[in-house]
Short mmCIF file of C-alpha atoms in Angstrom, two decimals:
data_model
loop_
_atom_site.label_atom_id
_atom_site.label_comp_id
_atom_site.label_asym_id
_atom_site.label_seq_id
_atom_site.Cartn_x
_atom_site.Cartn_y
_atom_site.Cartn_z
CA MET A 277 14.06 -16.73 15.04
CA HIS A 278 10.89 -17.04 12.94
CA ASP A 279 10.52 -17.12 9.17
CA PRO A 280 10.67 -13.47 7.94
CA GLU A 281 7.82 -14.25 5.54
CA TRP A 282 5.51 -13.93 8.56
CA TRP A 283 5.52 -10.15 8.23
CA ILE A 284 2.51 -9.75 10.56
CA LEU A 285 4.44 -10.77 13.67
CA GLY A 286 5.47 -7.21 14.52
CA LYS A 287 1.91 -5.95 14.18
CA LEU A 288 0.50 -8.74 16.33
CA TRP A 289 3.11 -8.13 19.04
CA ALA A 290 2.16 -4.44 19.00
CA TYR A 291 -1.54 -5.27 19.34
CA ARG A 292 -0.92 -7.66 22.22
CA SER A 293 1.32 -5.20 24.07
CA GLN A 294 -1.24 -2.41 24.40
CA THR A 295 -2.78 -1.60 27.79
CA GLU A 296 -4.89 1.41 26.79
CA PRO A 297 -7.20 2.21 23.86
CA PHE A 298 -5.12 2.69 20.71
CA ILE A 299 -5.12 3.02 16.93
CA HIS A 300 -2.48 1.27 14.81
CA ILE A 301 -1.85 2.69 11.33
CA ASP A 302 0.13 0.67 8.78
CA SER A 303 3.30 2.24 7.41
CA ASP A 304 1.70 2.46 3.95
CA VAL A 305 -1.34 4.32 5.28
CA PHE A 306 -1.67 8.12 5.46
CA LEU A 307 -4.40 9.56 7.66
CA TRP A 308 -5.02 13.19 6.70
CA LYS A 309 -8.08 13.89 8.87
CA SER A 310 -9.35 12.90 12.30
CA LEU A 311 -11.35 9.68 12.43
CA PRO A 312 -15.13 9.94 12.76
CA ASN A 313 -16.20 9.71 16.42
CA ALA A 314 -18.11 6.48 15.84
CA VAL A 315 -14.90 4.84 14.61
CA ALA A 316 -12.54 6.39 17.16
CA LYS A 317 -14.77 5.39 20.09
CA ALA A 318 -15.58 1.88 18.85
CA PRO A 319 -14.72 -1.24 20.90
CA VAL A 320 -12.87 -2.50 17.80
CA LEU A 321 -12.14 -0.57 14.60
CA ALA A 322 -10.83 -1.63 11.20
CA GLN A 323 -10.45 -0.25 7.68
CA ASN A 324 -13.21 -2.18 5.90
CA PRO A 325 -14.89 -5.58 5.70
CA GLU A 326 -13.86 -7.89 2.88
CA TYR A 327 -14.85 -11.37 1.83
CA CYS A 328 -13.44 -14.64 0.54
CA ILE A 329 -15.22 -17.53 -1.16
CA PHE A 330 -14.66 -21.01 0.27
CA GLY A 331 -13.11 -23.30 -2.31
CA GLU A 332 -12.40 -20.48 -4.79
CA HIS A 333 -8.96 -19.35 -3.76
CA HIS A 334 -8.05 -18.37 -7.33
CA ALA A 335 -10.64 -15.57 -7.26
CA ASP A 336 -9.76 -11.97 -6.48
CA GLY A 337 -9.35 -12.86 -2.78
CA TRP A 338 -6.67 -15.49 -3.47
CA TRP A 339 -4.83 -14.56 -0.26
CA TYR A 340 -7.76 -15.84 1.82
CA ARG A 341 -7.54 -19.63 1.60
CA PRO A 342 -8.98 -20.76 4.95
CA GLU A 343 -9.94 -24.23 3.78
CA ILE A 344 -6.43 -24.98 2.45
CA PHE A 345 -4.72 -23.53 5.53
CA ASP A 346 -7.05 -25.47 7.83
CA ILE A 347 -6.61 -28.83 6.08
CA ARG A 348 -2.82 -28.61 5.89
CA LEU A 349 -2.42 -27.83 9.57
CA LYS A 350 -4.86 -30.49 10.73
CA ASN A 351 -3.40 -33.15 8.43
CA MET A 352 -0.06 -32.63 10.19
CA ASN A 353 -1.50 -32.53 13.72
CA GLY A 354 -1.19 -28.78 14.00
CA TRP A 355 -3.05 -26.53 16.43
CA LEU A 356 -5.72 -23.90 15.76
CA PRO A 357 -7.82 -21.90 18.27
CA GLU A 358 -11.43 -22.73 19.03
CA GLU A 359 -12.52 -19.47 17.39
CA TRP A 360 -10.87 -20.56 14.13
CA ASN A 361 -12.35 -24.07 14.24
CA TRP A 362 -15.87 -22.75 14.83
CA TYR A 363 -15.58 -20.12 12.09
CA THR A 364 -14.25 -22.44 9.39
CA ALA A 365 -16.68 -25.22 10.35
CA ASN A 366 -19.45 -22.73 9.59
CA ARG A 367 -17.68 -21.74 6.35
CA ARG A 368 -17.73 -18.07 7.24
CA GLU A 369 -16.28 -15.73 4.60
CA LEU A 370 -15.94 -12.35 6.36
CA ALA A 371 -12.58 -10.71 7.14
CA TYR A 372 -11.55 -7.21 8.22
CA CYS A 373 -8.79 -5.23 6.50
CA CYS A 374 -6.37 -3.94 9.14
CA GLY A 375 -4.74 -1.04 7.28
CA ILE A 376 -6.01 0.82 10.32
CA PHE A 377 -6.88 -1.17 13.44
CA GLY A 378 -7.39 -0.76 17.17
CA GLY A 379 -10.15 0.14 19.55
CA ASN A 380 -11.23 0.73 23.10
CA HIS A 381 -11.78 -2.89 24.17
CA VAL A 382 -8.12 -3.61 24.74
CA LYS A 383 -8.68 -6.93 26.55
CA PHE A 384 -10.41 -8.40 23.51
CA ILE A 385 -7.69 -7.13 21.18
CA ASN A 386 -4.99 -8.62 23.45
CA HIS A 387 -6.87 -11.93 23.43
CA TYR A 388 -7.19 -11.99 19.64
CA ALA A 389 -3.55 -10.98 19.05
CA ASP A 390 -2.28 -13.55 21.57
CA LEU A 391 -4.08 -16.37 19.77
CA ALA A 392 -2.99 -15.11 16.33
CA LEU A 393 0.63 -15.09 17.52
CA LYS A 394 0.21 -18.59 18.86
CA ILE A 395 -0.97 -19.83 15.45
CA VAL A 396 2.31 -18.65 13.94
CA THR A 397 4.64 -19.64 16.77
CA ASP A 398 3.17 -22.89 18.15
CA ALA A 399 5.65 -25.73 17.75
CA ARG A 400 2.90 -28.08 16.56
CA ASN A 401 2.39 -25.97 13.43
CA GLN A 402 5.96 -25.63 12.22
CA SER A 403 6.09 -28.84 10.18
CA ALA A 404 3.05 -27.76 8.18
CA PHE A 405 4.37 -24.21 7.77
CA SER A 406 7.65 -25.50 6.33
CA LEU A 407 5.70 -26.91 3.38
CA MET A 408 3.48 -23.88 2.77
CA GLU A 409 4.24 -21.68 -0.24
CA ASN A 410 1.87 -18.77 0.40
CA LYS A 411 2.93 -17.45 3.80
CA PRO A 412 2.86 -13.75 2.77
CA GLY A 413 -0.77 -14.27 1.75
CA ASP A 414 -1.54 -16.39 4.80
CA CYS A 415 -0.40 -13.46 6.95
CA LEU A 416 -3.61 -11.69 5.94
CA LEU A 417 -5.55 -14.84 6.74
CA ILE A 418 -4.12 -14.96 10.28
CA GLU A 419 -4.43 -11.24 10.96
CA GLN A 420 -7.65 -10.28 9.17
CA TYR A 421 -9.73 -13.44 8.68
CA PHE A 422 -8.98 -14.61 12.21
CA LEU A 423 -9.96 -11.19 13.59
CA ALA A 424 -13.44 -11.70 12.12
CA ALA A 425 -13.46 -15.27 13.49
CA CYS A 426 -12.82 -14.01 17.02
CA LEU A 427 -15.45 -11.30 16.79
CA GLU A 428 -18.14 -13.60 15.36
CA TYR A 429 -17.35 -16.49 17.73
CA HIS A 430 -17.66 -14.40 20.87
CA LYS A 431 -20.72 -12.58 19.53
CA GLN A 432 -22.51 -15.94 19.25
CA HIS A 433 -21.53 -17.33 22.68
CA ALA A 434 -23.53 -15.93 25.57
CA ASP A 435 -21.02 -17.10 28.18
CA SER A 436 -18.12 -15.21 26.56
CA ASN A 437 -16.54 -12.19 28.24
CA PHE A 438 -16.59 -10.57 24.80
CA GLN A 439 -20.18 -11.41 23.89
CA GLY A 440 -21.92 -8.81 21.72
CA LEU A 441 -18.74 -6.94 20.82
CA GLN A 442 -19.13 -4.74 17.73
CA VAL A 443 -16.60 -3.60 15.12
CA GLU A 444 -16.79 -0.23 13.39
CA CYS A 445 -15.19 0.19 9.95
CA LEU A 446 -13.95 3.38 8.35
CA PHE A 447 -15.30 2.19 4.99
CA GLU A 448 -18.20 -0.11 4.16
CA SER A 449 -16.39 -2.11 1.45
CA PRO A 450 -13.01 -2.52 -0.31
CA GLU A 451 -14.43 -0.63 -3.29
CA GLU A 452 -15.31 2.33 -1.10
CA ALA A 453 -11.92 2.22 0.64
CA PHE A 454 -10.12 2.55 -2.69
CA SER A 455 -12.51 5.01 -4.31
CA SER A 456 -10.54 8.22 -4.82
CA ASN A 457 -13.56 10.39 -4.06
CA ARG A 458 -14.50 8.59 -0.86
CA SER A 459 -10.89 8.32 0.33
CA GLU A 460 -10.42 12.04 -0.20
CA GLU A 461 -13.61 12.76 1.71
CA VAL A 462 -12.48 10.67 4.67
CA GLY A 463 -8.85 11.80 4.40
CA TYR A 464 -7.34 8.34 4.09
CA THR A 465 -4.75 6.86 1.72
CA HIS A 466 -3.70 3.18 1.75
CA LEU A 467 -0.94 2.28 -0.72
CA ILE A 468 -1.47 -1.45 -0.93
CA GLY A 469 0.28 -3.74 -3.40
CA ARG A 470 2.05 -2.14 -6.36
CA ALA A 471 0.71 1.30 -5.54
CA LYS A 472 3.70 1.63 -3.16
CA GLN A 473 5.97 1.64 -6.23
CA SER A 474 4.16 4.42 -8.06
CA GLN A 475 6.44 7.41 -8.58
CA GLU A 476 3.42 9.66 -9.16
CA ILE A 477 1.79 8.68 -5.86
CA ALA A 478 5.09 8.99 -3.98
CA GLU A 479 5.53 12.53 -5.27
CA ARG A 480 1.97 13.47 -4.34
CA VAL A 481 2.50 12.17 -0.80
CA GLU A 482 5.86 13.95 -0.49
CA LYS A 483 4.31 17.20 -1.68
CA ARG A 484 1.45 16.94 0.79
CA VAL A 485 3.77 16.15 3.71
CA ALA A 486 6.06 19.06 2.79
CA GLN A 487 3.11 21.45 2.63
CA ASP A 488 1.32 20.32 5.80
CA TYR A 489 4.30 19.33 7.95
CA PRO A 490 7.31 21.38 6.76
CA HIS A 491 9.39 20.92 9.92
CA GLN A 492 8.95 17.15 9.93
CA TYR A 493 9.71 17.12 6.21
CA GLU A 494 13.02 18.90 6.78
CA ARG A 495 13.86 16.41 9.53
CA CYS A 496 13.29 13.60 7.03
CA LEU A 497 15.63 15.29 4.54
CA LYS A 498 18.32 15.69 7.19
CA TYR A 499 18.03 12.04 8.14
CA LEU A 500 18.21 10.86 4.54
CA LYS A 501 21.36 12.90 4.02
CA SER A 502 22.83 11.53 7.24
CA ILE A 503 22.59 7.98 5.88
CA SER A 504 23.87 9.09 2.45
CA PHE A 505 20.49 8.54 0.80
CA LEU A 506 20.68 12.16 -0.38
CA PRO A 507 23.99 13.85 -1.33
CA ALA A 508 25.75 16.02 1.19
CA LEU A 509 25.49 19.81 0.88
CA SER A 510 29.01 20.09 -0.49
CA GLU A 511 28.12 17.64 -3.27
CA LEU A 512 24.99 19.37 -4.45
CA LYS A 513 25.93 21.25 -7.61
CA GLY A 514 24.66 24.80 -7.77
CA PHE A 515 24.06 25.08 -4.01
CA ARG A 516 25.92 27.33 -1.62
CA ASP A 517 26.61 26.47 2.00
CA LEU A 518 24.63 29.58 3.00
CA ARG A 519 21.40 28.15 1.64
CA SER A 520 18.89 27.01 4.26
CA GLU A 521 17.56 23.47 4.59
CA SER A 522 14.14 24.68 3.41
CA GLN A 523 15.66 26.12 0.24
CA ILE A 524 17.47 22.86 -0.40
CA ALA A 525 14.25 20.93 0.20
CA HIS A 526 12.50 23.17 -2.33
CA ASP A 527 15.13 22.64 -5.02
CA LEU A 528 15.31 18.89 -4.42
CA SER A 529 11.57 18.73 -4.86
CA ASN A 530 11.53 20.24 -8.37
CA ALA A 531 10.02 17.16 -9.84
CA LEU A 532 8.66 15.56 -12.96
CA ASN A 533 5.12 14.30 -13.01
CA LEU A 534 3.77 11.69 -15.43
CA THR A 535 0.13 11.23 -16.37
CA HIS A 536 -1.52 9.06 -19.01
CA HIS A 537 -4.84 8.69 -20.78
CA ALA A 538 -4.98 4.89 -20.57
CA PRO A 539 -8.15 3.72 -18.79
CA ASP A 540 -7.55 2.65 -15.20
CA GLN A 541 -9.65 -0.50 -14.81
CA HIS A 542 -8.43 -1.65 -11.40
CA ILE A 543 -9.75 -0.13 -8.18
CA ILE A 544 -6.62 -0.91 -6.18
CA ASP A 545 -3.32 -0.74 -8.03
CA GLY A 546 -4.06 2.43 -10.05
CA ILE A 547 -2.31 1.06 -13.14
CA GLY A 548 -3.58 2.02 -16.59
CA GLU A 549 -4.24 -0.69 -19.16
CA ILE A 550 -4.11 -0.87 -22.97
CA PRO A 551 -4.69 -3.87 -25.29
CA ALA A 552 -1.67 -6.11 -25.87
CA ASP A 553 -1.98 -6.07 -29.66
CA GLY A 554 1.22 -4.32 -30.78
CA THR A 555 -0.62 -1.27 -32.12
CA SER A 556 -2.65 0.25 -29.28
CA PHE A 557 -1.06 3.13 -27.42
CA CYS A 558 -1.50 5.61 -24.63
CA THR A 559 -0.26 9.18 -24.54
CA ILE A 560 1.95 10.06 -21.59
CA THR A 561 2.34 13.68 -20.52
CA ILE A 562 5.35 15.04 -18.62
CA THR A 563 5.10 18.19 -16.51
CA LYS A 564 7.74 19.84 -14.35
CA HIS A 565 6.59 21.45 -11.11
CA SER A 566 7.88 22.94 -7.87
CA LEU A 567 7.28 21.82 -4.29
CA ASP A 568 3.94 23.62 -4.07
CA GLY A 569 2.75 22.12 -7.36
CA THR A 570 3.34 25.25 -9.45
CA PRO A 571 4.23 24.37 -13.08
CA LEU A 572 7.76 25.45 -14.02
CA THR A 573 7.45 26.93 -17.50
CA THR A 574 10.28 29.45 -17.85
CA GLU A 575 13.22 28.97 -20.21
CA GLU A 576 15.56 27.65 -17.50
CA HIS A 577 13.20 24.71 -16.96
CA GLN A 578 13.06 23.51 -20.57
CA ASP A 579 15.16 20.42 -19.77
CA GLU A 580 16.22 17.70 -22.14
CA LEU A 581 14.70 14.51 -20.76
CA PHE A 582 15.57 10.88 -21.48
CA LEU A 583 12.95 8.15 -21.87
CA ARG A 584 13.19 4.44 -21.10
CA THR A 585 10.68 1.61 -20.94
CA THR A 586 10.83 -2.05 -19.90
CA GLY A 587 8.48 -2.97 -22.73
CA GLY A 588 6.67 -1.63 -25.79
CA LEU A 589 7.94 1.24 -27.95
CA ILE A 590 8.31 4.94 -27.15
CA MET A 591 7.25 7.16 -30.06
CA ASP A 592 6.83 10.90 -30.46
CA ALA A 593 3.46 12.52 -29.82
CA THR A 594 2.31 11.86 -33.39
CA GLY A 595 3.36 8.20 -33.36
CA GLU A 596 5.61 8.66 -36.40
CA THR A 597 9.14 8.53 -34.93
CA HIS A 598 10.81 6.28 -32.38
CA ILE A 599 12.48 8.50 -29.74
CA ARG A 600 14.69 8.13 -26.67
CA SER A 601 14.71 11.75 -25.51
CA LEU A 602 12.78 15.01 -25.87
CA HIS A 603 12.79 18.63 -24.64
CA LEU A 604 10.21 20.26 -22.40
CA GLN A 605 8.33 23.13 -23.99
CA ASN A 606 6.73 25.53 -21.51
CA GLY A 607 7.38 22.91 -18.85
CA GLN A 608 5.51 20.13 -20.63
CA ALA A 609 5.97 17.39 -23.23
CA THR A 610 4.04 14.35 -24.50
CA PHE A 611 4.94 11.05 -26.13
CA ARG A 612 3.29 7.73 -26.98
CA LEU A 613 3.84 4.27 -25.53
CA ILE A 614 2.95 1.55 -28.07
CA SER A 615 1.96 -1.84 -26.62
CA GLU A 616 3.53 -5.21 -27.31
CA ALA A 617 1.60 -8.16 -28.74
CA SER A 618 1.70 -10.10 -25.45
CA PRO A 619 0.49 -9.26 -21.92
CA LYS A 620 3.06 -7.46 -19.79
CA LEU A 621 3.41 -4.89 -17.02
CA VAL A 622 5.95 -2.22 -18.04
CA THR A 623 7.62 0.69 -16.29
CA VAL A 624 8.29 3.92 -18.17
CA SER A 625 11.07 6.11 -16.72
CA VAL A 626 11.83 9.78 -17.41
CA PHE A 627 14.96 11.52 -16.13
CA GLY A 628 17.25 14.44 -16.90
CA GLN A 629 20.87 15.50 -16.53
CA ASN A 630 20.11 17.84 -13.64
CA PRO A 631 21.00 15.89 -10.43
CA ASN A 632 18.45 17.91 -8.45
CA LEU A 633 15.55 16.87 -10.66
CA THR A 634 13.79 13.77 -9.36
CA LYS A 635 13.32 10.86 -11.73
CA ALA A 636 9.71 9.96 -12.61
CA GLU A 637 8.22 6.55 -13.37
CA ILE A 638 4.80 5.26 -14.33
CA GLN A 639 3.48 1.76 -14.93
CA ILE A 640 1.23 0.63 -17.78
CA GLU A 641 -0.15 -2.87 -18.29
CA PHE A 642 -0.65 -4.52 -21.68
CA ILE A 643 -3.66 -6.86 -21.36
#
């Protein structure tokens, strides 16, 4: 039984087990369009290249710390593959993000995955691993940095069975991968980091799945009810047993959507930022919509909604009155979030009395 912090083990086992060309897509990745032919037919494919800086593990790429990982293992008589030793000796800084990964050269991928698994499981490394505090980050080092090490090592050795092997990336850089325009063009969504917790993004993904794959969406609803994640039919107020699953799905998807005008200064996490000075604010807008995105503006949808935040102050739209609830008008309402005087990441929640109306949340960072 291995340390559960090594979350890459399942992926590496999957890579090593393949016998035919394949594509592996992470569970937080959504592929909306077919891959370009150049990527789909490549010997090895990945999401995008990315880079670390030797000796600067507190930079943006803090999870890539090859020099620290290397020293700790070797100081305790650990084992590392020849590809790793060659790559770090040359202080190489390239890695490949594996949000999507695979290819047509299955023998190379099996070889790489087998060695990556051995790094984690080799008995000679366990003493060093027991003292390491950054194993979730080192998972990316073993999966993604070591992938580049294998590719570059065999590319440089003429006697290798994998000499000259090329990798094709879906995006040319991390910035391109997380550019909304480019991602939309390619049809690719990767919810890394805190983006997985975004209520707005979750609702957008749910809406898209319901529109494009309605039968699979209904199967998901049935499963969630079967494990009591959603209430049973008899417990849903206002529903009759004669209503179809699709009607129930529609009603359960009447949702609240939150948007803000705070500038989004981070290319990855999608979180808006305002100064942590106790006076700056952002305006948050609530809208109520149906499954297909249609705004719900009639009188029956003018809900009273309750507002909560883990930090800062919630004020009315003019900034004059502290509030804890408001009413939708024509399916919409706005309010202000005032910052605190110290840096903090806060979550703003909006919910109503109607049990069939999904709760909405949005995160704002005071910086």
